[in-house]
PDB file of N, CA and C in Angstrom:
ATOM      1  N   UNK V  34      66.678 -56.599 -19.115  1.00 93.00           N
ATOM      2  CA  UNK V  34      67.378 -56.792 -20.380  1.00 93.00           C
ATOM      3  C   UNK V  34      66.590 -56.069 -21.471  1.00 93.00           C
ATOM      4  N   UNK V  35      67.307 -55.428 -22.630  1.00 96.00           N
ATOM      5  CA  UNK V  35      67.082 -54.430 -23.214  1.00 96.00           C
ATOM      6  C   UNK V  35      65.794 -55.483 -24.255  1.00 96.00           C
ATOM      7  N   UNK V  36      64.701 -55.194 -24.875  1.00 98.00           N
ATOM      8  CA  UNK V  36      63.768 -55.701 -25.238  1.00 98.00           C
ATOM      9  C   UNK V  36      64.046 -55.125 -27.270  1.00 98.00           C
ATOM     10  N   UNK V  37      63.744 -55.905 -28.067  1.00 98.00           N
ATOM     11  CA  UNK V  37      63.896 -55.534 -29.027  1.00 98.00           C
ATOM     12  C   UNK V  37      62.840 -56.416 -30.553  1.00 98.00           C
ATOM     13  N   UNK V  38      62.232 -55.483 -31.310  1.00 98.00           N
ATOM     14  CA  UNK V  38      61.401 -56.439 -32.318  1.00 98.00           C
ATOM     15  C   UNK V  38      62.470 -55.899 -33.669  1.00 98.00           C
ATOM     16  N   UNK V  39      62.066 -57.504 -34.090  1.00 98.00           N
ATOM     17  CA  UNK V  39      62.843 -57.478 -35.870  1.00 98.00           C
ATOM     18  C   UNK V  39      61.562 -57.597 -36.198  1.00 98.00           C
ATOM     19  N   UNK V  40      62.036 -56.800 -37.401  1.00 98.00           N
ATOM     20  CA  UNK V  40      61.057 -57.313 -38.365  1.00 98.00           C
ATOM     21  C   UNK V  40      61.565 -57.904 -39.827  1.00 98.00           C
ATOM     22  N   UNK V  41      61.236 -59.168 -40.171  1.00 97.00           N
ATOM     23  CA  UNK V  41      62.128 -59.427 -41.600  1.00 97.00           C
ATOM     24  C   UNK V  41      61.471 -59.763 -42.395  1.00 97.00           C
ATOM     25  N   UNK V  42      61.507 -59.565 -43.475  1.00 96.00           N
ATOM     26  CA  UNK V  42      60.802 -59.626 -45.032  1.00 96.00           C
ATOM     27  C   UNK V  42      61.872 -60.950 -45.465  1.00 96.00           C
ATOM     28  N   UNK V  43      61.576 -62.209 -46.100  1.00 96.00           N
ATOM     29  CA  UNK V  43      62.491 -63.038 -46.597  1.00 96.00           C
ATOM     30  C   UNK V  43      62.502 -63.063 -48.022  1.00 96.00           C
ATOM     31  N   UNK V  44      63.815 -63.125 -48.269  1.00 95.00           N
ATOM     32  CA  UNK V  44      64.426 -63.158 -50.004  1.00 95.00           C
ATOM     33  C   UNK V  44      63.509 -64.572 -50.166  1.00 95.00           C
ATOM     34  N   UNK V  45      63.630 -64.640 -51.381  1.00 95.00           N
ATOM     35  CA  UNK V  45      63.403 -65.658 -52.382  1.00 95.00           C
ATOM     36  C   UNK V  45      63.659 -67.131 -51.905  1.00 95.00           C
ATOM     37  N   UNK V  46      65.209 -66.456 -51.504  1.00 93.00           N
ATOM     38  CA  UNK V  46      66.223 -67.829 -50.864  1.00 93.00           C
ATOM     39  C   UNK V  46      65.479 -68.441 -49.531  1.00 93.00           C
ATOM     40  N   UNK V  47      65.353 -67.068 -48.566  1.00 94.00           N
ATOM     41  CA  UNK V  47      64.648 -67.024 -47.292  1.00 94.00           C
ATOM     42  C   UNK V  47      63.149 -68.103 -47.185  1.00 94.00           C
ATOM     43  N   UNK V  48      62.269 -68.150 -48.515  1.00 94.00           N
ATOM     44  CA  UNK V  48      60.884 -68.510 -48.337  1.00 94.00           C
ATOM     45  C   UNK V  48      61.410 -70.225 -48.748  1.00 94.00           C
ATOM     46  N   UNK V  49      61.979 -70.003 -49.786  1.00 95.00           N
ATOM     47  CA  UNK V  49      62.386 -71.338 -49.790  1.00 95.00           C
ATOM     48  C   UNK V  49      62.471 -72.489 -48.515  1.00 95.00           C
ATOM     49  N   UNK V  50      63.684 -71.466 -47.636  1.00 93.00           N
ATOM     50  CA  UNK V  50      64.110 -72.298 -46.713  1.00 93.00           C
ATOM     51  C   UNK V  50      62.950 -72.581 -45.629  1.00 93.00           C
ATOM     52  N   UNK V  51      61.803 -71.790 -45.747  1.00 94.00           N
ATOM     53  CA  UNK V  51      60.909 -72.001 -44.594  1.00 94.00           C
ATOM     54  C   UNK V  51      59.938 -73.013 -45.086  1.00 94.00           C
ATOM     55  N   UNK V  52      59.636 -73.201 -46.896  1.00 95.00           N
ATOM     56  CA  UNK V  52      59.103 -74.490 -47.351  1.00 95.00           C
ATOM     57  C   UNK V  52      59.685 -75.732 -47.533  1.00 95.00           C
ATOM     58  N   UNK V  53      60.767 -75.890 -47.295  1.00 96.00           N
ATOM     59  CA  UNK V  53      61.538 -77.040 -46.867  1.00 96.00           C
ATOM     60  C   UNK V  53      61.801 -77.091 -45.343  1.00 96.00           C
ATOM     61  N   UNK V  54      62.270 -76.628 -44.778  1.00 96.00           N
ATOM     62  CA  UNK V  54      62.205 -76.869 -43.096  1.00 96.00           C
ATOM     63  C   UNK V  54      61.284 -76.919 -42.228  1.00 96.00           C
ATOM     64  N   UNK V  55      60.344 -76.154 -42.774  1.00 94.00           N
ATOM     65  CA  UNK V  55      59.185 -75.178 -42.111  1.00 94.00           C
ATOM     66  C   UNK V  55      59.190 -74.259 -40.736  1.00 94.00           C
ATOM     67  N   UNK V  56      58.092 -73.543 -40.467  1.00 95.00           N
ATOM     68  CA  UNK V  56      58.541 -72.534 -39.497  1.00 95.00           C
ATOM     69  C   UNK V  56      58.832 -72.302 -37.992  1.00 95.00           C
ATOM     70  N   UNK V  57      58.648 -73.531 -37.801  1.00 97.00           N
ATOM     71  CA  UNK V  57      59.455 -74.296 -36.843  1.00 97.00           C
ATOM     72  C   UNK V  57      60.501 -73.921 -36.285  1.00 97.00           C
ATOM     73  N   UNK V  58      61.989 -74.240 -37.615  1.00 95.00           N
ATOM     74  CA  UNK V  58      62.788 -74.166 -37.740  1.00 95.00           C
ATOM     75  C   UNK V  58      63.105 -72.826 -37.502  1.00 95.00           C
ATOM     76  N   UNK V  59      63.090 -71.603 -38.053  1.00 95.00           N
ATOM     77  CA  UNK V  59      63.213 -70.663 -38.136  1.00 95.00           C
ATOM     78  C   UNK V  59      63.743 -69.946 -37.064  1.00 95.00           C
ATOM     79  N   UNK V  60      62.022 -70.196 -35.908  1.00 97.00           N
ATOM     80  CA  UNK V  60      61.965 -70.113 -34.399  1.00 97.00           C
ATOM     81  C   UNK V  60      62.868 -70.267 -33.899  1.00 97.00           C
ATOM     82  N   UNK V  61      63.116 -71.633 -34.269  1.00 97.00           N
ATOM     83  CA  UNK V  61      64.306 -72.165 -32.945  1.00 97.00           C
ATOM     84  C   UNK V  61      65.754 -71.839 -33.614  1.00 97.00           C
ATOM     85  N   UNK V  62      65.873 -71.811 -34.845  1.00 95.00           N
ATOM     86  CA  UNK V  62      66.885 -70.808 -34.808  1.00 95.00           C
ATOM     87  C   UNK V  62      67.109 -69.854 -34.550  1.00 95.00           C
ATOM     88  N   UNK V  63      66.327 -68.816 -34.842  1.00 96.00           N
ATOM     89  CA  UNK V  63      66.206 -67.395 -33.589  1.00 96.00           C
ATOM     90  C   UNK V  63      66.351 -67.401 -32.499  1.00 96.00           C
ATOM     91  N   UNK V  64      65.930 -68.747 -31.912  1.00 97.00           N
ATOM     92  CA  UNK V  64      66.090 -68.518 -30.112  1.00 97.00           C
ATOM     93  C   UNK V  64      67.773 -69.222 -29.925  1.00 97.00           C
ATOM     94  N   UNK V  65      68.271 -69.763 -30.832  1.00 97.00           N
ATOM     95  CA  UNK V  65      69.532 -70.410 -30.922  1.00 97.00           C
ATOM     96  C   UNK V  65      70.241 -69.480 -30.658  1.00 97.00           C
ATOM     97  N   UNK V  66      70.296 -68.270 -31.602  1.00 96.00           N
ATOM     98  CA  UNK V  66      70.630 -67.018 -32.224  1.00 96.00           C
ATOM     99  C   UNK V  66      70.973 -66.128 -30.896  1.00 96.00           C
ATOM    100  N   UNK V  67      69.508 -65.895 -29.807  1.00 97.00           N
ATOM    101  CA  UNK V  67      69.340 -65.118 -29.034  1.00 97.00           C
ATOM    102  C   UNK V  67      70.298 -65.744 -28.051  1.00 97.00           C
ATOM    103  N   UNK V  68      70.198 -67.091 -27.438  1.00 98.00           N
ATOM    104  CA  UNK V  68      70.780 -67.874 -26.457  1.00 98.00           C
ATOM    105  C   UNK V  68      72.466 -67.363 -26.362  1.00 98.00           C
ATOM    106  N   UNK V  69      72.762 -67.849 -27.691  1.00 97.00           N
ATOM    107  CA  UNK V  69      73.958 -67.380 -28.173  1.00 97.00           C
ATOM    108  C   UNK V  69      74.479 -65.804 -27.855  1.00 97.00           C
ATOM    109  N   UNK V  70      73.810 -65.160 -27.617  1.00 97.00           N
ATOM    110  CA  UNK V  70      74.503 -64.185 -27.407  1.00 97.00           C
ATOM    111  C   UNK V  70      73.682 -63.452 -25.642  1.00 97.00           C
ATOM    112  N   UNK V  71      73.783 -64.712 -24.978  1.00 97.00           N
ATOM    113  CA  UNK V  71      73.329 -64.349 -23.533  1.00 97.00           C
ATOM    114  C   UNK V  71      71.576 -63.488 -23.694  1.00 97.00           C
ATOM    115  N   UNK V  72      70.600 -63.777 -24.722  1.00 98.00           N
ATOM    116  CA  UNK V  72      69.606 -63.157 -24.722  1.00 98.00           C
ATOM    117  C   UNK V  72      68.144 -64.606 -24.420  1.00 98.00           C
ATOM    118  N   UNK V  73      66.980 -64.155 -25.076  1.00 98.00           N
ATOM    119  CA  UNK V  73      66.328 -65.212 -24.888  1.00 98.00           C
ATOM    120  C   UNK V  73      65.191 -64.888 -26.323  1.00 98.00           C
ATOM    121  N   UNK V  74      64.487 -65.629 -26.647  1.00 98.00           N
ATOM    122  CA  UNK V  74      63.437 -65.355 -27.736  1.00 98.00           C
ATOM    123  C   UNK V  74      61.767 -64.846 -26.890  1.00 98.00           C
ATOM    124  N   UNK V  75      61.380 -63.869 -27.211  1.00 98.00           N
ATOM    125  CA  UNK V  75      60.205 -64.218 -26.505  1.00 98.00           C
ATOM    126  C   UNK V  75      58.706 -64.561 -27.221  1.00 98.00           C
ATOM    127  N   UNK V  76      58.741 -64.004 -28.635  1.00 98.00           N
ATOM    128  CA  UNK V  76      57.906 -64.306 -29.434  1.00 98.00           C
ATOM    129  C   UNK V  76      58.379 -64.579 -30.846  1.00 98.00           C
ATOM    130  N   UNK V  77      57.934 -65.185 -31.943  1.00 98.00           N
ATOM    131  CA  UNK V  77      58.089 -65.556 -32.895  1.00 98.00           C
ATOM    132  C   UNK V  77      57.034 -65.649 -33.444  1.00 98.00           C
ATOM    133  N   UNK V  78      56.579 -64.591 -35.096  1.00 98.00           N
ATOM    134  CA  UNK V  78      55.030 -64.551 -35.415  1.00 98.00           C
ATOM    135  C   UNK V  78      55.628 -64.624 -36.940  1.00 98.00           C
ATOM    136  N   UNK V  79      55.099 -65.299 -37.985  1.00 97.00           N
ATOM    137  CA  UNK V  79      54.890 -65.228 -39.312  1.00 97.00           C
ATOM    138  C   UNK V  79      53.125 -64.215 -39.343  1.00 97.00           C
ATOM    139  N   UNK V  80      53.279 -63.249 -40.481  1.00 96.00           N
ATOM    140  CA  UNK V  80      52.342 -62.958 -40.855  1.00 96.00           C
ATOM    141  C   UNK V  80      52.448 -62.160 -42.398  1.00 96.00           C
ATOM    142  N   UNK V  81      50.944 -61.907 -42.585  1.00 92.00           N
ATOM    143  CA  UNK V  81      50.965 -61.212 -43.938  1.00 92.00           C
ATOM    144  C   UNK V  81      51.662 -59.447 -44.226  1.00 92.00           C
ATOM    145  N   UNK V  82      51.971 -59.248 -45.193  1.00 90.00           N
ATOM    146  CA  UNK V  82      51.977 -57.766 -45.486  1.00 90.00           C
ATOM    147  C   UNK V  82      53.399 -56.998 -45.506  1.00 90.00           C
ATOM    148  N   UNK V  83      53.918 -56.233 -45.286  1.00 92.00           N
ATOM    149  CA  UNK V  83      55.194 -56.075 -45.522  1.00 92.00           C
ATOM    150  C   UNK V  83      56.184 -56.668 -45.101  1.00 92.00           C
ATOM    151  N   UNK V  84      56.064 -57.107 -44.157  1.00 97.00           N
ATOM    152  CA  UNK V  84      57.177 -58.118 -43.284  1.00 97.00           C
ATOM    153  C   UNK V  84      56.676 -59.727 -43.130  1.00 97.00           C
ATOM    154  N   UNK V  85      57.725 -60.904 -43.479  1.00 97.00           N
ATOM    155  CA  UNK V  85      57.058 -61.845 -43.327  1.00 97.00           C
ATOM    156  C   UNK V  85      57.554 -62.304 -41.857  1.00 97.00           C
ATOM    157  N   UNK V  86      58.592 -62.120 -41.053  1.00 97.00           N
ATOM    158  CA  UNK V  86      58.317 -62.878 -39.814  1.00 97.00           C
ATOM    159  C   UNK V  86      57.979 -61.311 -38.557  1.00 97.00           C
ATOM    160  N   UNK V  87      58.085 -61.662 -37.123  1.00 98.00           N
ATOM    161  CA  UNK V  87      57.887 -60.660 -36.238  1.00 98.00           C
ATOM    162  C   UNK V  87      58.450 -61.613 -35.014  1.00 98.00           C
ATOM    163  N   UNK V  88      59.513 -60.996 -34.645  1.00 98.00           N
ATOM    164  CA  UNK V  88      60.252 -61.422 -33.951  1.00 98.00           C
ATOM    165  C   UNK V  88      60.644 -60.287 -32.187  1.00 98.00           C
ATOM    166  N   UNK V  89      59.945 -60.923 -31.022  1.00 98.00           N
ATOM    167  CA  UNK V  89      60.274 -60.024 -29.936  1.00 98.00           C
ATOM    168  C   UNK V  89      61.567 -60.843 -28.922  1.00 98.00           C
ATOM    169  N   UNK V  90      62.530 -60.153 -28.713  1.00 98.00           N
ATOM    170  CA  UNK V  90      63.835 -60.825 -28.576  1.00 98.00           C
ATOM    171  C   UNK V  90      64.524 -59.731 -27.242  1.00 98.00           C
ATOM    172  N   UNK V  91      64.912 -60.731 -26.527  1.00 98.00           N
ATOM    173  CA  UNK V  91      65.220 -59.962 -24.880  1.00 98.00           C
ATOM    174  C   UNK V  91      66.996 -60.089 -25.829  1.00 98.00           C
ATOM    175  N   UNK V  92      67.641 -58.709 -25.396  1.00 98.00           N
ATOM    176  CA  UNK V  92      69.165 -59.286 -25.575  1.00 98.00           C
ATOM    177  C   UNK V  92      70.207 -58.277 -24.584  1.00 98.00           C
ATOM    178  N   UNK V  93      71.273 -58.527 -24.679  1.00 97.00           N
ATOM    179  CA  UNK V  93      71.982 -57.893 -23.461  1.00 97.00           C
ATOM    180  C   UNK V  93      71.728 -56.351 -23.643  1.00 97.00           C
ATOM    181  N   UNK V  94      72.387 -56.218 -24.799  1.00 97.00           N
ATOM    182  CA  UNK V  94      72.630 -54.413 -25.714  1.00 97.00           C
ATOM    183  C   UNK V  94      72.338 -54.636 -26.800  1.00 97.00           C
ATOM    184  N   UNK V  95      72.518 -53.042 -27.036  1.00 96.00           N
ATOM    185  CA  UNK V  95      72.314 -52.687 -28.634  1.00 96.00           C
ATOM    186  C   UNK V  95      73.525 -53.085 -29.668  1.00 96.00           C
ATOM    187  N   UNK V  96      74.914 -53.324 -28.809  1.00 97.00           N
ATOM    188  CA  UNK V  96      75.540 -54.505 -29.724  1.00 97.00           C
ATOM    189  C   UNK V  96      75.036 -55.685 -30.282  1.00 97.00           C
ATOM    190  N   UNK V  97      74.873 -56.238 -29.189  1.00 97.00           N
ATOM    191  CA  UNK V  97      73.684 -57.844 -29.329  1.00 97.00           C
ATOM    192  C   UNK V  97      72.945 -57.571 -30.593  1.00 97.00           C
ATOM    193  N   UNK V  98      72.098 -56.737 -30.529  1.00 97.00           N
ATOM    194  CA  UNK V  98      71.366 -56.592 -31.524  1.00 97.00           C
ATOM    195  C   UNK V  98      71.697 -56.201 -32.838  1.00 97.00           C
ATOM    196  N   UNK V  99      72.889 -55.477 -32.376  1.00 97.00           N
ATOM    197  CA  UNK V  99      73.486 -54.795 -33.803  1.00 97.00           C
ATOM    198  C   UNK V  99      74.086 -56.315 -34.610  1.00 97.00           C
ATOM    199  N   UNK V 100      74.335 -57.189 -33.610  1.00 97.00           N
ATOM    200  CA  UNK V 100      75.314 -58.077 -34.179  1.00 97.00           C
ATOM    201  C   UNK V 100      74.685 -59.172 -34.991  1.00 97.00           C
ATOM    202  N   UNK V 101      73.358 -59.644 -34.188  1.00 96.00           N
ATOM    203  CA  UNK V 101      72.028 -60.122 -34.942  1.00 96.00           C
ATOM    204  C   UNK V 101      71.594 -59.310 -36.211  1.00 96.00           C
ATOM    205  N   UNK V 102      71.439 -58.224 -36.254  1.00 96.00           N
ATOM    206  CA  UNK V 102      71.224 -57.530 -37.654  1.00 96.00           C
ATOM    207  C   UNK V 102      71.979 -57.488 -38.724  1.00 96.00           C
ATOM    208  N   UNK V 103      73.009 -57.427 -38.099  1.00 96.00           N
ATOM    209  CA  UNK V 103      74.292 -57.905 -39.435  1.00 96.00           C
ATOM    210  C   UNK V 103      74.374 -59.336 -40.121  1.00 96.00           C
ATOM    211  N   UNK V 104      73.992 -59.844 -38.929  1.00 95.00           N
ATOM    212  CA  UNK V 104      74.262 -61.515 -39.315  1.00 95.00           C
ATOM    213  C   UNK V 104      73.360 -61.902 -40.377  1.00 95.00           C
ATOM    214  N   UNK V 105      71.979 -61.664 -39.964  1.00 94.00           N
ATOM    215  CA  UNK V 105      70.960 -61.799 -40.875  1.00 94.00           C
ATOM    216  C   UNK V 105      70.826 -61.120 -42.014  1.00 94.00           C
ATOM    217  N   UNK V 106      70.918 -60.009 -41.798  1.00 95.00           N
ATOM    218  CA  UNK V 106      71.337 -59.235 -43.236  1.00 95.00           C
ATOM    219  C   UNK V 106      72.187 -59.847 -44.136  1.00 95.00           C
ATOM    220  N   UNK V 107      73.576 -59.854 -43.941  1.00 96.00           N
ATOM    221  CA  UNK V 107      74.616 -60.858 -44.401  1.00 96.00           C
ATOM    222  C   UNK V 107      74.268 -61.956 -45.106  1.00 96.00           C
ATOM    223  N   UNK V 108      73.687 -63.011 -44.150  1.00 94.00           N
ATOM    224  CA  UNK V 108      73.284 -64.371 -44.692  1.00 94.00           C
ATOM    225  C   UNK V 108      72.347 -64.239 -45.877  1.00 94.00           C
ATOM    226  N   UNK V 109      71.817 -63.211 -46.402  1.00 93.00           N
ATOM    227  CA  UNK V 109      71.110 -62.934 -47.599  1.00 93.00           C
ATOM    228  C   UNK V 109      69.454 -63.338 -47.895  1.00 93.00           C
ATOM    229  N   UNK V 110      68.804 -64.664 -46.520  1.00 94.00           N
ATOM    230  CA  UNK V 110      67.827 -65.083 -46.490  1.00 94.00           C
ATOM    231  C   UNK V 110      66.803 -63.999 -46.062  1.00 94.00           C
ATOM    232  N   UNK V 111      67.142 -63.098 -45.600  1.00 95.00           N
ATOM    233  CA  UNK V 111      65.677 -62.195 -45.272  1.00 95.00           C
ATOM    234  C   UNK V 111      66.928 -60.978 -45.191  1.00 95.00           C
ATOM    235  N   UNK V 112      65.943 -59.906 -45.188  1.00 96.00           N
ATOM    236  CA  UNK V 112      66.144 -58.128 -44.802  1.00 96.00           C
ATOM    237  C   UNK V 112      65.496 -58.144 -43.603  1.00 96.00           C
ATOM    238  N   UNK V 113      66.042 -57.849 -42.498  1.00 96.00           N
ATOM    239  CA  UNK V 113      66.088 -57.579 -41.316  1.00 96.00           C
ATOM    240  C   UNK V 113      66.111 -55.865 -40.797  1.00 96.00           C
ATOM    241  N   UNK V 114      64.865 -56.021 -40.004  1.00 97.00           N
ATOM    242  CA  UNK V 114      64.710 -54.131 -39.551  1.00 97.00           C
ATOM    243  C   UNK V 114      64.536 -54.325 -37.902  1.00 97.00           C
ATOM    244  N   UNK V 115      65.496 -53.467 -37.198  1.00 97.00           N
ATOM    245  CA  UNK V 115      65.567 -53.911 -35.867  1.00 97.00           C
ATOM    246  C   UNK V 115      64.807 -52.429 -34.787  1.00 97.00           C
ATOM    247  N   UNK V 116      64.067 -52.667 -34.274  1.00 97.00           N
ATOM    248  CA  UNK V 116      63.442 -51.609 -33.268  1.00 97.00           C
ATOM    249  C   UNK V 116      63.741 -52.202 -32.114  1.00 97.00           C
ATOM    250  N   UNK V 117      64.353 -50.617 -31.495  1.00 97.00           N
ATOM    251  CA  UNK V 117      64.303 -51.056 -29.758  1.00 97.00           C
ATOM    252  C   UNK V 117      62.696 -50.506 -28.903  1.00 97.00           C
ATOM    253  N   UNK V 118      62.709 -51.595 -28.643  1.00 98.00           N
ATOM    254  CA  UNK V 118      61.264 -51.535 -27.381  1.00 98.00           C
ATOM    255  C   UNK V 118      61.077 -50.868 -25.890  1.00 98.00           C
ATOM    256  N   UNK V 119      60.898 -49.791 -25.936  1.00 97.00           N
ATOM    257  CA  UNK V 119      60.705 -49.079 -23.999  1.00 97.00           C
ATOM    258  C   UNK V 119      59.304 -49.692 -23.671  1.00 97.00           C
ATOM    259  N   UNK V 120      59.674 -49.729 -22.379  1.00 96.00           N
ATOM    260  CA  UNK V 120      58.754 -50.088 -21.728  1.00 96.00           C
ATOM    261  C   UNK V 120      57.855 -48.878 -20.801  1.00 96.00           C
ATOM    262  N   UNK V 121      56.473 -48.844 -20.490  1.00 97.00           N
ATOM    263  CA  UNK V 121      56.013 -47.669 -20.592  1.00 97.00           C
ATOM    264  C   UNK V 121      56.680 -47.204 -19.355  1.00 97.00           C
ATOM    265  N   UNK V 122      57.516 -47.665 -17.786  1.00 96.00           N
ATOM    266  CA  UNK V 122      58.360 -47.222 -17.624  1.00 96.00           C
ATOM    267  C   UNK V 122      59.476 -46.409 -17.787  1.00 96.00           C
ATOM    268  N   UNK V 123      59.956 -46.745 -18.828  1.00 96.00           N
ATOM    269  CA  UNK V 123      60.947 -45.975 -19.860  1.00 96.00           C
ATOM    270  C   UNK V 123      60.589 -44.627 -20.244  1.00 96.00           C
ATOM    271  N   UNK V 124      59.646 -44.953 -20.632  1.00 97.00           N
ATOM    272  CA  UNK V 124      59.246 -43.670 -21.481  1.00 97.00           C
ATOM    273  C   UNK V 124      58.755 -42.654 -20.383  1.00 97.00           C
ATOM    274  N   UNK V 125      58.242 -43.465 -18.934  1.00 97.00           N
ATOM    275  CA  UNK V 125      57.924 -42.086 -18.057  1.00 97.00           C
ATOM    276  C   UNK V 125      59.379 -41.451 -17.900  1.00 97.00           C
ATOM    277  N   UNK V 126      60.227 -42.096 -17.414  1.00 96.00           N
ATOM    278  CA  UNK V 126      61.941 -42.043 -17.431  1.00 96.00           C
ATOM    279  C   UNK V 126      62.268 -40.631 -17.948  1.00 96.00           C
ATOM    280  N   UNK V 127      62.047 -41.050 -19.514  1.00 96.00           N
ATOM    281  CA  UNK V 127      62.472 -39.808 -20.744  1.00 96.00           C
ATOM    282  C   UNK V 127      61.201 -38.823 -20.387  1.00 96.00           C
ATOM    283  N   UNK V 128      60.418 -38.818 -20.125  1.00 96.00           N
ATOM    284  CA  UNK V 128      59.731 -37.465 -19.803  1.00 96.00           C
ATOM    285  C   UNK V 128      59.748 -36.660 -18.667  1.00 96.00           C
ATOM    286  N   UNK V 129      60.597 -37.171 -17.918  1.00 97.00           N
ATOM    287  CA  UNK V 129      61.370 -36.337 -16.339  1.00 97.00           C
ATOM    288  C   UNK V 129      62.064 -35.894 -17.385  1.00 97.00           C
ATOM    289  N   UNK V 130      62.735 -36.083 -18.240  1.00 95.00           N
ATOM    290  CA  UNK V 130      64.443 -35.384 -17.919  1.00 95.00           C
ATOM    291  C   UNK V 130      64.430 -34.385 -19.158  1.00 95.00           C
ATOM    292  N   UNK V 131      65.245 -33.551 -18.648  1.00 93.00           N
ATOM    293  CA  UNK V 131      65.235 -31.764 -19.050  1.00 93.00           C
ATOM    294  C   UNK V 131      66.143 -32.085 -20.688  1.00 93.00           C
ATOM    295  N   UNK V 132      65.606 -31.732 -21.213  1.00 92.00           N
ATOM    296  CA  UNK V 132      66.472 -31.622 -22.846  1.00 92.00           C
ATOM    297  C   UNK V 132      66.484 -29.665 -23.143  1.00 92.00           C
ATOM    298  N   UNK V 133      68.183 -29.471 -23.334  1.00 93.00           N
ATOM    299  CA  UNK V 133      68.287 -28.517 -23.872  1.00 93.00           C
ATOM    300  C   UNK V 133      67.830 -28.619 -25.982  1.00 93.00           C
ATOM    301  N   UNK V 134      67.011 -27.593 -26.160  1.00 92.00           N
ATOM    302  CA  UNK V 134      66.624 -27.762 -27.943  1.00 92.00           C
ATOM    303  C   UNK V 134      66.140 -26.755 -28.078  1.00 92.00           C
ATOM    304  N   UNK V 135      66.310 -26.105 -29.320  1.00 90.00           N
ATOM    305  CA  UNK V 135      65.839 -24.755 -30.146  1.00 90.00           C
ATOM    306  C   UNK V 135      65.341 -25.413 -30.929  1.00 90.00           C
ATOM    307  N   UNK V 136      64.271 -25.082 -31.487  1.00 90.00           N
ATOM    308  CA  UNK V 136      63.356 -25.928 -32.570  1.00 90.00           C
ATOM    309  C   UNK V 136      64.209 -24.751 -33.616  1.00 90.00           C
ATOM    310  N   UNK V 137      64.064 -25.427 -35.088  1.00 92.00           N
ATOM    311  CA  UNK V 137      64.543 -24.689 -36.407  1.00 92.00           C
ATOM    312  C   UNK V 137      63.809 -23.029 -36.183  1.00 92.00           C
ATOM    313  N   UNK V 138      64.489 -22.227 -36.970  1.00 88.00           N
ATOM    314  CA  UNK V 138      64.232 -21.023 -36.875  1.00 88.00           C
ATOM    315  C   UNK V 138      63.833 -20.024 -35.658  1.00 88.00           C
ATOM    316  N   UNK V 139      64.794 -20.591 -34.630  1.00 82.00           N
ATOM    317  CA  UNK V 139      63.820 -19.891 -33.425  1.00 82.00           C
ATOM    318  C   UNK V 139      65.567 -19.194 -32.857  1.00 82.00           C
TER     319      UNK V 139
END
């Protein structure tokens, strides 16, 4: 299953809700979130600096994910940034395979 990290910065509204519920909550709404759409949660990190949560999330596709990014976005409590994760598998994968490309000016 396709592997994927958010990263979300929370609105105003967003910090609020994590000092009244606490971050707990959050978690297990994310894994609510993931369940819900046939995925699973695998990590859940609050930390400092541009992003306040860090979220690693197994989900079917890049719909799944697309559909989680909207949602959260939407709901207005955090800005949500979604990266897909290869595994170093993967990436041997993409370095077998032949890409036709002309770099600029050539």
């Amino acid at each position: 299953m396709p592997k994927y990290l958010i990263q979300a910065s929370y609105t105003r509204e967003g910090v609020e809700g994590v000092r009244s519920k606490g971050g707990t909550s959050r978690r297990d709404a994310v894994a609510e979130t993931a369940s819900s759409l046939g995925g699973q949660l695998e990590g859940f990190y609050f930390g400092f600096g541009d992003h306040d949560a860090y979220v690693i999330i197994d989900l079917p596709d890049n719909e799944a994910a697309a559909a989680v990014a909207l949602t959260v976005n939407a709901a207005g409590g955090a800005a949500a940034k979604t990266i897909v994760l290869l595994t170093p598998e993967q990436v041997d994968e993409a370095a077998k395979r032949s890409v036709d490309y002309n770099p600029p000016g050539t």
